Short mmCIF file of C-alpha atoms in Angstrom, two decimals:
data_model
loop_
_atom_site.label_atom_id
_atom_site.label_comp_id
_atom_site.label_asym_id
_atom_site.label_seq_id
_atom_site.Cartn_x
_atom_site.Cartn_y
_atom_site.Cartn_z
CA MET A 1 -36.68 13.13 -6.07
CA PHE A 2 -33.39 14.89 -6.84
CA PRO A 3 -30.43 12.54 -6.29
CA ILE A 4 -27.39 13.53 -4.24
CA TYR A 5 -24.47 13.47 -6.63
CA ARG A 6 -21.04 12.40 -5.54
CA ALA A 7 -19.69 15.97 -5.89
CA VAL A 8 -22.27 17.20 -3.37
CA GLY A 9 -21.51 14.48 -0.84
CA HIS A 10 -17.74 14.93 -1.13
CA LYS A 11 -17.30 18.65 -1.68
CA VAL A 12 -20.33 20.10 0.14
CA TYR A 13 -21.44 17.82 2.97
CA GLY A 14 -17.93 16.54 3.64
CA CYS A 15 -16.56 20.02 4.23
CA GLN A 16 -19.69 21.15 6.05
CA TYR A 17 -19.61 18.35 8.63
CA ARG A 18 -15.85 17.72 8.78
CA GLU A 19 -15.34 18.91 12.36
CA ASP A 20 -18.39 17.03 13.65
CA ILE A 21 -17.18 13.83 11.99
CA VAL A 22 -13.64 14.24 13.36
CA GLU A 23 -14.96 14.81 16.88
CA LYS A 24 -17.13 11.67 16.79
CA LEU A 25 -14.25 9.63 15.40
CA ARG A 26 -11.87 10.77 18.13
CA LYS A 27 -14.38 10.08 20.91
CA THR A 28 -15.06 6.61 19.55
CA ALA A 29 -11.35 5.83 19.14
CA GLU A 30 -10.68 6.85 22.76
CA HIS A 31 -12.90 4.01 23.98
CA CYS A 32 -10.80 1.39 22.18
CA ASP A 33 -8.21 -0.54 24.21
CA CYS A 34 -6.39 -1.62 21.05
CA LEU A 35 -7.37 0.23 17.88
CA GLN A 36 -6.39 -2.11 15.03
CA CYS A 37 -8.26 -0.71 12.07
CA PHE A 38 -11.29 1.17 10.81
CA PHE A 39 -14.04 -0.43 8.75
CA VAL A 40 -15.77 1.75 6.16
CA ILE A 41 -18.89 0.29 4.53
CA HIS A 42 -20.39 2.24 1.66
CA SER A 43 -21.99 2.02 -1.76
CA MET A 44 -20.20 3.14 -4.91
CA GLY A 45 -23.13 4.10 -7.12
CA GLY A 46 -24.95 6.58 -4.88
CA GLY A 47 -23.80 10.10 -4.17
CA THR A 48 -23.71 9.84 -0.37
CA GLY A 49 -21.81 6.55 -0.21
CA SER A 50 -19.30 7.40 -2.92
CA GLY A 51 -18.94 11.06 -1.96
CA LEU A 52 -19.22 11.36 1.80
CA GLY A 53 -18.02 7.79 2.28
CA THR A 54 -14.69 8.40 0.54
CA PHE A 55 -14.39 11.79 2.25
CA VAL A 56 -14.49 9.98 5.61
CA LEU A 57 -11.86 7.55 4.31
CA LYS A 58 -9.48 10.41 3.54
CA LEU A 59 -10.32 11.95 6.91
CA LEU A 60 -9.31 8.72 8.67
CA GLU A 61 -5.96 8.75 6.90
CA ASP A 62 -5.34 12.36 7.95
CA GLU A 63 -6.38 11.93 11.59
CA PHE A 64 -5.18 8.34 12.22
CA PRO A 65 -2.38 7.73 9.69
CA GLU A 66 -1.02 4.65 11.52
CA VAL A 67 -4.36 2.81 11.70
CA TYR A 68 -5.30 0.47 8.86
CA ARG A 69 -8.40 1.25 6.79
CA PHE A 70 -10.53 -1.65 5.54
CA VAL A 71 -13.29 -0.75 3.10
CA THR A 72 -16.27 -2.84 2.02
CA SER A 73 -17.56 -1.28 -1.20
CA VAL A 74 -20.81 -2.31 -2.83
CA TYR A 75 -20.56 -1.86 -6.60
CA PRO A 76 -23.67 -1.11 -8.68
CA SER A 77 -25.21 -3.70 -10.95
CA ARG A 78 -25.50 -3.39 -14.72
CA GLU A 79 -29.22 -2.63 -14.35
CA ASP A 80 -28.61 0.08 -11.77
CA ASP A 81 -31.39 2.67 -11.68
CA VAL A 82 -29.00 5.54 -10.83
CA ILE A 83 -27.90 6.72 -14.26
CA THR A 84 -24.92 8.64 -12.89
CA SER A 85 -23.55 5.69 -10.89
CA PRO A 86 -20.59 5.24 -13.31
CA TYR A 87 -19.45 8.81 -12.53
CA ASN A 88 -19.88 8.27 -8.80
CA SER A 89 -18.09 4.92 -8.87
CA VAL A 90 -15.08 6.03 -10.92
CA LEU A 91 -14.58 9.12 -8.76
CA ALA A 92 -14.79 6.93 -5.66
CA MET A 93 -12.35 4.40 -7.14
CA LYS A 94 -9.56 6.98 -7.15
CA GLU A 95 -10.09 7.65 -3.44
CA LEU A 96 -10.10 3.92 -2.68
CA SER A 97 -6.87 3.38 -4.60
CA ASP A 98 -5.17 6.32 -2.89
CA HIS A 99 -6.40 6.11 0.70
CA ALA A 100 -7.52 2.55 1.56
CA ASP A 101 -5.30 -0.27 2.82
CA CYS A 102 -7.68 -3.08 1.82
CA VAL A 103 -10.86 -2.98 -0.24
CA LEU A 104 -13.39 -5.82 -0.35
CA PRO A 105 -15.46 -5.16 -3.50
CA ILE A 106 -18.95 -6.62 -3.51
CA GLU A 107 -21.47 -6.55 -6.35
CA ASN A 108 -25.21 -6.23 -5.90
CA GLU A 109 -25.74 -8.72 -8.73
CA SER A 110 -23.67 -11.37 -7.00
CA LEU A 111 -25.50 -10.84 -3.70
CA PHE A 112 -28.84 -11.06 -5.48
CA ASP A 113 -27.78 -14.29 -7.23
CA ILE A 114 -26.84 -15.84 -3.89
CA VAL A 115 -30.17 -14.92 -2.27
CA SER A 116 -32.07 -16.13 -5.34
CA LYS A 117 -30.28 -19.46 -5.03
CA ILE A 118 -31.40 -19.73 -1.41
CA ASN A 119 -35.00 -18.99 -2.44
CA GLN A 120 -34.88 -21.50 -5.27
CA MET A 121 -33.54 -24.25 -3.04
CA THR A 122 -36.18 -23.46 -0.45
CA ASN A 123 -39.03 -23.51 -2.98
CA CYS A 124 -37.86 -26.83 -4.35
CA GLY A 125 -37.77 -28.26 -0.85
CA LYS A 126 -34.14 -29.32 -1.18
CA LEU A 127 -33.24 -27.95 2.21
CA GLY A 128 -35.69 -30.20 3.98
CA SER A 129 -36.68 -27.52 6.46
CA THR A 130 -39.36 -24.99 7.10
CA ILE A 131 -38.90 -21.25 6.87
CA LYS A 132 -39.81 -19.14 9.83
CA PRO A 133 -42.03 -16.09 9.21
CA ALA A 134 -39.24 -13.64 10.07
CA SER A 135 -36.64 -15.44 7.98
CA LEU A 136 -34.10 -13.32 6.13
CA VAL A 137 -35.07 -14.99 2.88
CA THR A 138 -38.69 -13.94 3.20
CA SER A 139 -40.38 -10.63 2.69
CA SER A 140 -41.84 -8.52 5.46
CA ALA A 141 -45.19 -10.13 4.67
CA GLY A 142 -43.75 -13.54 5.46
CA GLY A 143 -43.81 -14.98 1.95
CA ILE A 144 -41.01 -15.88 -0.40
CA LYS A 145 -39.71 -12.86 -2.19
CA CYS A 146 -40.52 -12.51 -5.85
CA SER A 147 -37.51 -12.77 -8.16
CA ARG A 148 -38.20 -9.25 -9.45
CA GLU A 149 -37.94 -7.71 -6.01
CA LYS A 150 -34.47 -7.41 -4.53
CA PRO A 151 -34.34 -8.81 -0.98
CA PHE A 152 -32.11 -6.11 0.47
CA ASP A 153 -32.29 -7.42 4.05
CA ALA A 154 -30.90 -10.80 3.02
CA MET A 155 -28.28 -9.17 0.75
CA ASN A 156 -27.15 -6.92 3.59
CA ASN A 157 -26.91 -9.87 5.94
CA ILE A 158 -24.53 -11.65 3.58
CA VAL A 159 -22.24 -8.63 3.83
CA ALA A 160 -22.68 -8.66 7.61
CA ASN A 161 -21.69 -12.32 7.60
CA LEU A 162 -18.51 -11.39 5.72
CA LEU A 163 -17.58 -8.90 8.45
CA LEU A 164 -18.46 -11.36 11.23
CA ASN A 165 -16.04 -13.91 9.81
CA LEU A 166 -13.40 -11.27 9.10
CA THR A 167 -13.39 -10.05 12.70
CA SER A 168 -13.90 -13.43 14.42
CA SER A 169 -10.24 -13.75 15.40
CA ALA A 170 -10.38 -10.37 17.14
CA ARG A 171 -13.50 -11.36 19.08
CA PHE A 172 -12.93 -15.03 19.97
CA GLU A 173 -10.05 -17.28 20.92
CA GLY A 174 -8.42 -19.68 18.52
CA SER A 175 -5.35 -21.82 17.99
CA LEU A 176 -4.26 -19.78 14.98
CA ASN A 177 -5.92 -16.39 15.29
CA MET A 178 -5.15 -13.82 12.61
CA ASP A 179 -4.57 -10.17 13.41
CA LEU A 180 -6.53 -7.91 11.07
CA ASN A 181 -3.40 -6.02 10.13
CA GLU A 182 -1.84 -9.28 8.96
CA ILE A 183 -4.35 -9.40 6.11
CA SER A 184 -2.98 -6.22 4.57
CA MET A 185 0.64 -7.14 5.29
CA ASN A 186 0.38 -10.60 3.71
CA LEU A 187 -2.13 -10.12 0.91
CA VAL A 188 -1.09 -6.76 -0.57
CA PRO A 189 2.34 -6.99 -2.24
CA PHE A 190 1.73 -3.77 -4.22
CA PRO A 191 0.15 -0.76 -2.43
CA ARG A 192 -2.46 0.08 -5.10
CA LEU A 193 -3.44 -3.54 -5.80
CA HIS A 194 -5.29 -3.93 -2.52
CA TYR A 195 -8.64 -5.16 -3.88
CA LEU A 196 -9.50 -8.55 -2.34
CA VAL A 197 -12.13 -10.91 -3.76
CA SER A 198 -14.11 -12.55 -0.97
CA SER A 199 -16.08 -15.79 -0.86
CA LEU A 200 -18.13 -17.40 1.90
CA THR A 201 -19.16 -20.94 2.69
CA PRO A 202 -21.71 -21.88 3.78
CA LEU A 203 -23.68 -19.11 2.14
CA TYR A 204 -26.65 -19.36 4.48
CA THR A 205 -25.18 -18.68 7.89
CA LEU A 206 -27.38 -15.67 8.68
CA ALA A 207 -30.50 -17.00 7.00
CA ASP A 208 -32.97 -18.46 9.47
CA VAL A 209 -32.98 -21.86 7.77
CA ASN A 210 -31.73 -25.16 9.20
CA VAL A 211 -29.19 -25.92 6.50
CA PRO A 212 -26.90 -28.90 7.17
CA SER A 213 -23.22 -27.97 7.34
CA ARG A 214 -21.03 -28.64 4.35
CA ARG A 215 -18.40 -31.32 4.57
CA LEU A 216 -15.03 -29.82 5.47
CA ASP A 217 -13.24 -30.64 2.21
CA GLN A 218 -16.26 -29.53 0.17
CA MET A 219 -16.26 -26.24 2.05
CA PHE A 220 -12.72 -25.49 0.87
CA SER A 221 -13.62 -26.40 -2.72
CA ASP A 222 -16.69 -24.15 -2.57
CA ALA A 223 -14.58 -21.17 -1.49
CA PHE A 224 -12.75 -21.22 -4.84
CA SER A 225 -15.78 -21.75 -7.06
CA LYS A 226 -17.35 -18.76 -8.81
CA ASP A 227 -20.77 -19.53 -7.30
CA HIS A 228 -19.58 -18.54 -3.82
CA GLN A 229 -17.87 -15.26 -4.70
CA LEU A 230 -19.35 -11.97 -3.53
CA LEU A 231 -18.11 -10.49 -6.79
CA ARG A 232 -19.04 -11.77 -10.23
CA ALA A 233 -15.65 -13.25 -11.03
CA ASP A 234 -13.87 -16.58 -11.39
CA PRO A 235 -10.61 -16.44 -9.41
CA LYS A 236 -9.78 -20.07 -10.10
CA HIS A 237 -9.09 -19.21 -13.75
CA SER A 238 -7.18 -16.01 -12.99
CA LEU A 239 -3.89 -15.16 -11.35
CA TYR A 240 -3.46 -15.23 -7.56
CA LEU A 241 -1.09 -12.80 -5.87
CA ALA A 242 -1.94 -14.16 -2.41
CA CYS A 243 -4.81 -15.84 -0.58
CA ALA A 244 -6.08 -15.93 3.01
CA LEU A 245 -8.31 -18.60 4.54
CA LEU A 246 -10.17 -17.65 7.73
CA VAL A 247 -11.78 -20.73 9.25
CA ARG A 248 -14.17 -20.91 12.20
CA GLY A 249 -15.16 -23.98 14.18
CA ASN A 250 -13.81 -27.39 15.12
CA VAL A 251 -11.12 -27.56 12.45
CA GLN A 252 -7.52 -28.68 12.91
CA ILE A 253 -4.42 -27.01 11.50
CA SER A 254 -3.68 -30.27 9.71
CA ASP A 255 -7.05 -29.94 7.92
CA LEU A 256 -6.01 -26.51 6.66
CA ARG A 257 -2.66 -27.75 5.39
CA ARG A 258 -4.16 -30.82 3.75
CA ASN A 259 -6.75 -28.83 1.81
CA ILE A 260 -4.22 -26.20 0.73
CA GLU A 261 -1.99 -28.94 -0.68
CA ARG A 262 -5.02 -30.48 -2.39
CA LEU A 263 -6.11 -27.22 -4.01
CA LYS A 264 -2.70 -25.76 -4.93
CA PRO A 265 -2.28 -27.65 -8.24
CA SER A 266 -5.56 -26.21 -9.58
CA LEU A 267 -4.76 -22.57 -8.67
CA GLN A 268 -2.43 -20.27 -10.57
CA PHE A 269 -0.17 -18.21 -8.31
CA VAL A 270 2.36 -15.62 -9.44
CA SER A 271 5.78 -17.13 -9.98
CA TRP A 272 7.38 -15.12 -7.17
CA ASN A 273 4.80 -16.03 -4.51
CA GLN A 274 3.97 -19.71 -4.95
CA GLU A 275 3.53 -20.11 -1.18
CA GLY A 276 1.37 -17.02 -0.78
CA TRP A 277 -1.11 -18.47 1.73
CA LYS A 278 -2.21 -16.93 5.00
CA THR A 279 -4.40 -18.93 7.36
CA GLY A 280 -6.46 -18.10 10.42
CA LEU A 281 -8.29 -20.51 12.71
CA CYS A 282 -10.91 -19.35 15.21
CA SER A 283 -12.25 -22.00 17.61
CA VAL A 284 -15.77 -20.53 17.93
CA PRO A 285 -18.08 -21.64 15.07
CA PRO A 286 -20.88 -19.49 13.66
CA VAL A 287 -24.34 -19.94 15.14
CA GLY A 288 -26.06 -23.00 13.75
CA HIS A 289 -23.03 -24.48 11.98
CA SER A 290 -20.06 -26.60 12.96
CA HIS A 291 -17.63 -24.62 10.80
CA SER A 292 -17.39 -21.88 8.16
CA LEU A 293 -14.80 -20.42 5.84
CA LEU A 294 -14.06 -16.94 4.51
CA ALA A 295 -11.54 -16.82 1.66
CA LEU A 296 -9.89 -13.53 0.68
CA ALA A 297 -8.01 -13.58 -2.61
CA ASN A 298 -5.81 -10.92 -4.14
CA ASN A 299 -6.59 -12.05 -7.67
CA THR A 300 -6.49 -10.42 -11.09
CA CYS A 301 -10.10 -11.53 -11.75
CA VAL A 302 -11.22 -8.30 -10.05
CA LYS A 303 -10.03 -6.49 -13.17
CA SER A 304 -13.19 -7.47 -15.09
CA THR A 305 -15.32 -5.43 -12.68
CA PHE A 306 -13.11 -2.40 -13.22
CA VAL A 307 -13.09 -2.81 -17.00
CA GLU A 308 -16.89 -2.97 -17.10
CA LEU A 309 -17.12 0.09 -14.86
CA LYS A 310 -14.77 2.01 -17.14
CA GLU A 311 -16.84 1.08 -20.19
CA ARG A 312 -20.05 2.29 -18.56
CA PHE A 313 -18.31 5.50 -17.52
CA THR A 314 -16.92 6.12 -21.02
CA ARG A 315 -20.33 5.78 -22.64
CA LEU A 316 -21.61 8.66 -20.50
CA TYR A 317 -18.45 10.76 -20.45
CA LYS A 318 -17.85 10.90 -24.19
CA LYS A 319 -21.28 12.53 -24.56
CA LYS A 320 -20.75 14.70 -21.45
CA ALA A 321 -24.12 13.36 -20.27
CA HIS A 322 -25.20 14.69 -16.85
CA LEU A 323 -21.75 16.19 -16.33
CA HIS A 324 -23.20 19.60 -15.47
CA HIS A 325 -24.62 18.20 -12.23
CA TYR A 326 -21.02 17.74 -11.02
CA LEU A 327 -19.26 20.77 -12.48
CA HIS A 328 -21.62 23.35 -11.00
CA ILE A 329 -20.49 22.38 -7.47
CA ASP A 330 -17.87 24.73 -5.99
CA GLY A 331 -14.46 23.10 -5.94
CA MET A 332 -15.39 20.45 -8.49
CA GLU A 333 -13.48 20.71 -11.77
CA GLN A 334 -13.48 18.52 -14.85
CA SER A 335 -9.81 17.73 -14.24
CA TYR A 336 -10.87 15.70 -11.18
CA ILE A 337 -12.97 13.47 -13.39
CA SER A 338 -10.14 13.08 -15.91
CA GLU A 339 -7.72 12.19 -13.11
CA ALA A 340 -10.14 9.62 -11.72
CA LEU A 341 -10.47 7.98 -15.14
CA SER A 342 -6.69 7.97 -15.54
CA SER A 343 -6.29 6.37 -12.10
CA LEU A 344 -8.74 3.60 -13.01
CA SER A 345 -6.99 3.02 -16.35
CA ASP A 346 -3.62 2.75 -14.60
CA LEU A 347 -5.07 0.24 -12.14
CA ILE A 348 -6.42 -1.92 -14.97
CA GLU A 349 -3.06 -1.73 -16.73
CA ASP A 350 -1.28 -2.89 -13.56
CA TYR A 351 -3.43 -6.02 -13.56
CA ASN A 352 -2.84 -6.50 -17.29
CA GLN A 353 0.91 -6.38 -16.77
CA LEU A 354 0.70 -8.98 -14.01
CA ASP A 355 -1.28 -11.33 -16.24
CA ALA A 356 1.10 -10.78 -19.15
CA ALA A 357 4.24 -11.24 -17.08
CA ASN A 358 3.05 -14.51 -15.60
CA CYS A 359 2.22 -15.95 -19.01
CA GLY A 360 5.87 -15.80 -20.03
CA PRO A 361 8.81 -17.78 -18.69
CA ALA A 362 9.48 -17.35 -14.99
CA ILE A 363 12.32 -14.91 -14.37
CA ASP A 364 14.09 -14.85 -11.03
CA PRO A 365 14.19 -11.36 -9.51
CA PRO A 366 17.67 -9.80 -9.49
CA ARG A 367 19.61 -10.51 -6.32
CA LEU A 368 21.12 -7.85 -4.15
CA LYS A 369 24.73 -7.18 -5.15
CA ILE A 370 27.12 -6.44 -2.33
CA ALA A 371 30.08 -4.25 -3.21
CA MET A 372 33.40 -5.79 -2.19
#
């Protein structure tokens, strides 16, 4: 089977179907009473997701420049079977940095680890419940999935759960509902550094298992542990630029404030944004649970994913391996690849500078001088 490379998806199919895509977007937007933002969900490693997906992102910016663009990007794992995924991902990264307002990076490895944990707990009987035949943690045959086989349905449902929690304030009432646009306004102090690390608790909301709800305080602690991140990273030991907590269920505002004060001493925030918290409280809990929490962190820990991606890209690029599959496409030049690599390097350097600056003594920003 011949794979669709990112150049084909972006340069060929994007241009070929541009008008059809624009027409469908306009018709869909006309049915919205209050168009807050667009959600783009795509993979980074494949040619269609990274190519056509980022083409649609640029199209949204051209056609609806005032509407925010949220992107959920699934990054390939280290054992990815698409050998050209580093090319596809780095080319897509430039489009995400240039044309997205918020990006929620997700790694297949992290999703697989979460589902494996569910399976392990179930096999050990720690959940104290039975699994229904159509459970999301079982295969289509009704048995527990083998650890060698990736349970894509369950992995996809974790991502769906992320979006359900993210949009809960727009769909249900609450005492402290958060507008989607507020996420970008409060969590992105620098335009290009809009990559938000997400974590969920409980992790089993969409699985068809009767899991007892976590205690409220434990739920907040879980959200900052590396085991609950949808990206293989440890934000608690990295630098926070800002953080949002989106809570669902029977939770009081005082509970939010109390847990923030409890957690603050263990989290490292940038010196100029020590109070960089944004909170949302939706009254309607998820099905089967009394409460849930989605944490979104603008944290420098995301840099490790980008550094690893750059290393994988460099190993291919320095040998010009498989490069001909991209350069033979009309409109695709090697300069595009060089620019994409440069964009990724600049992004990594921006995170490096933030880490370095916060390690030194805190310096107050210069105040505005008024001429007399």
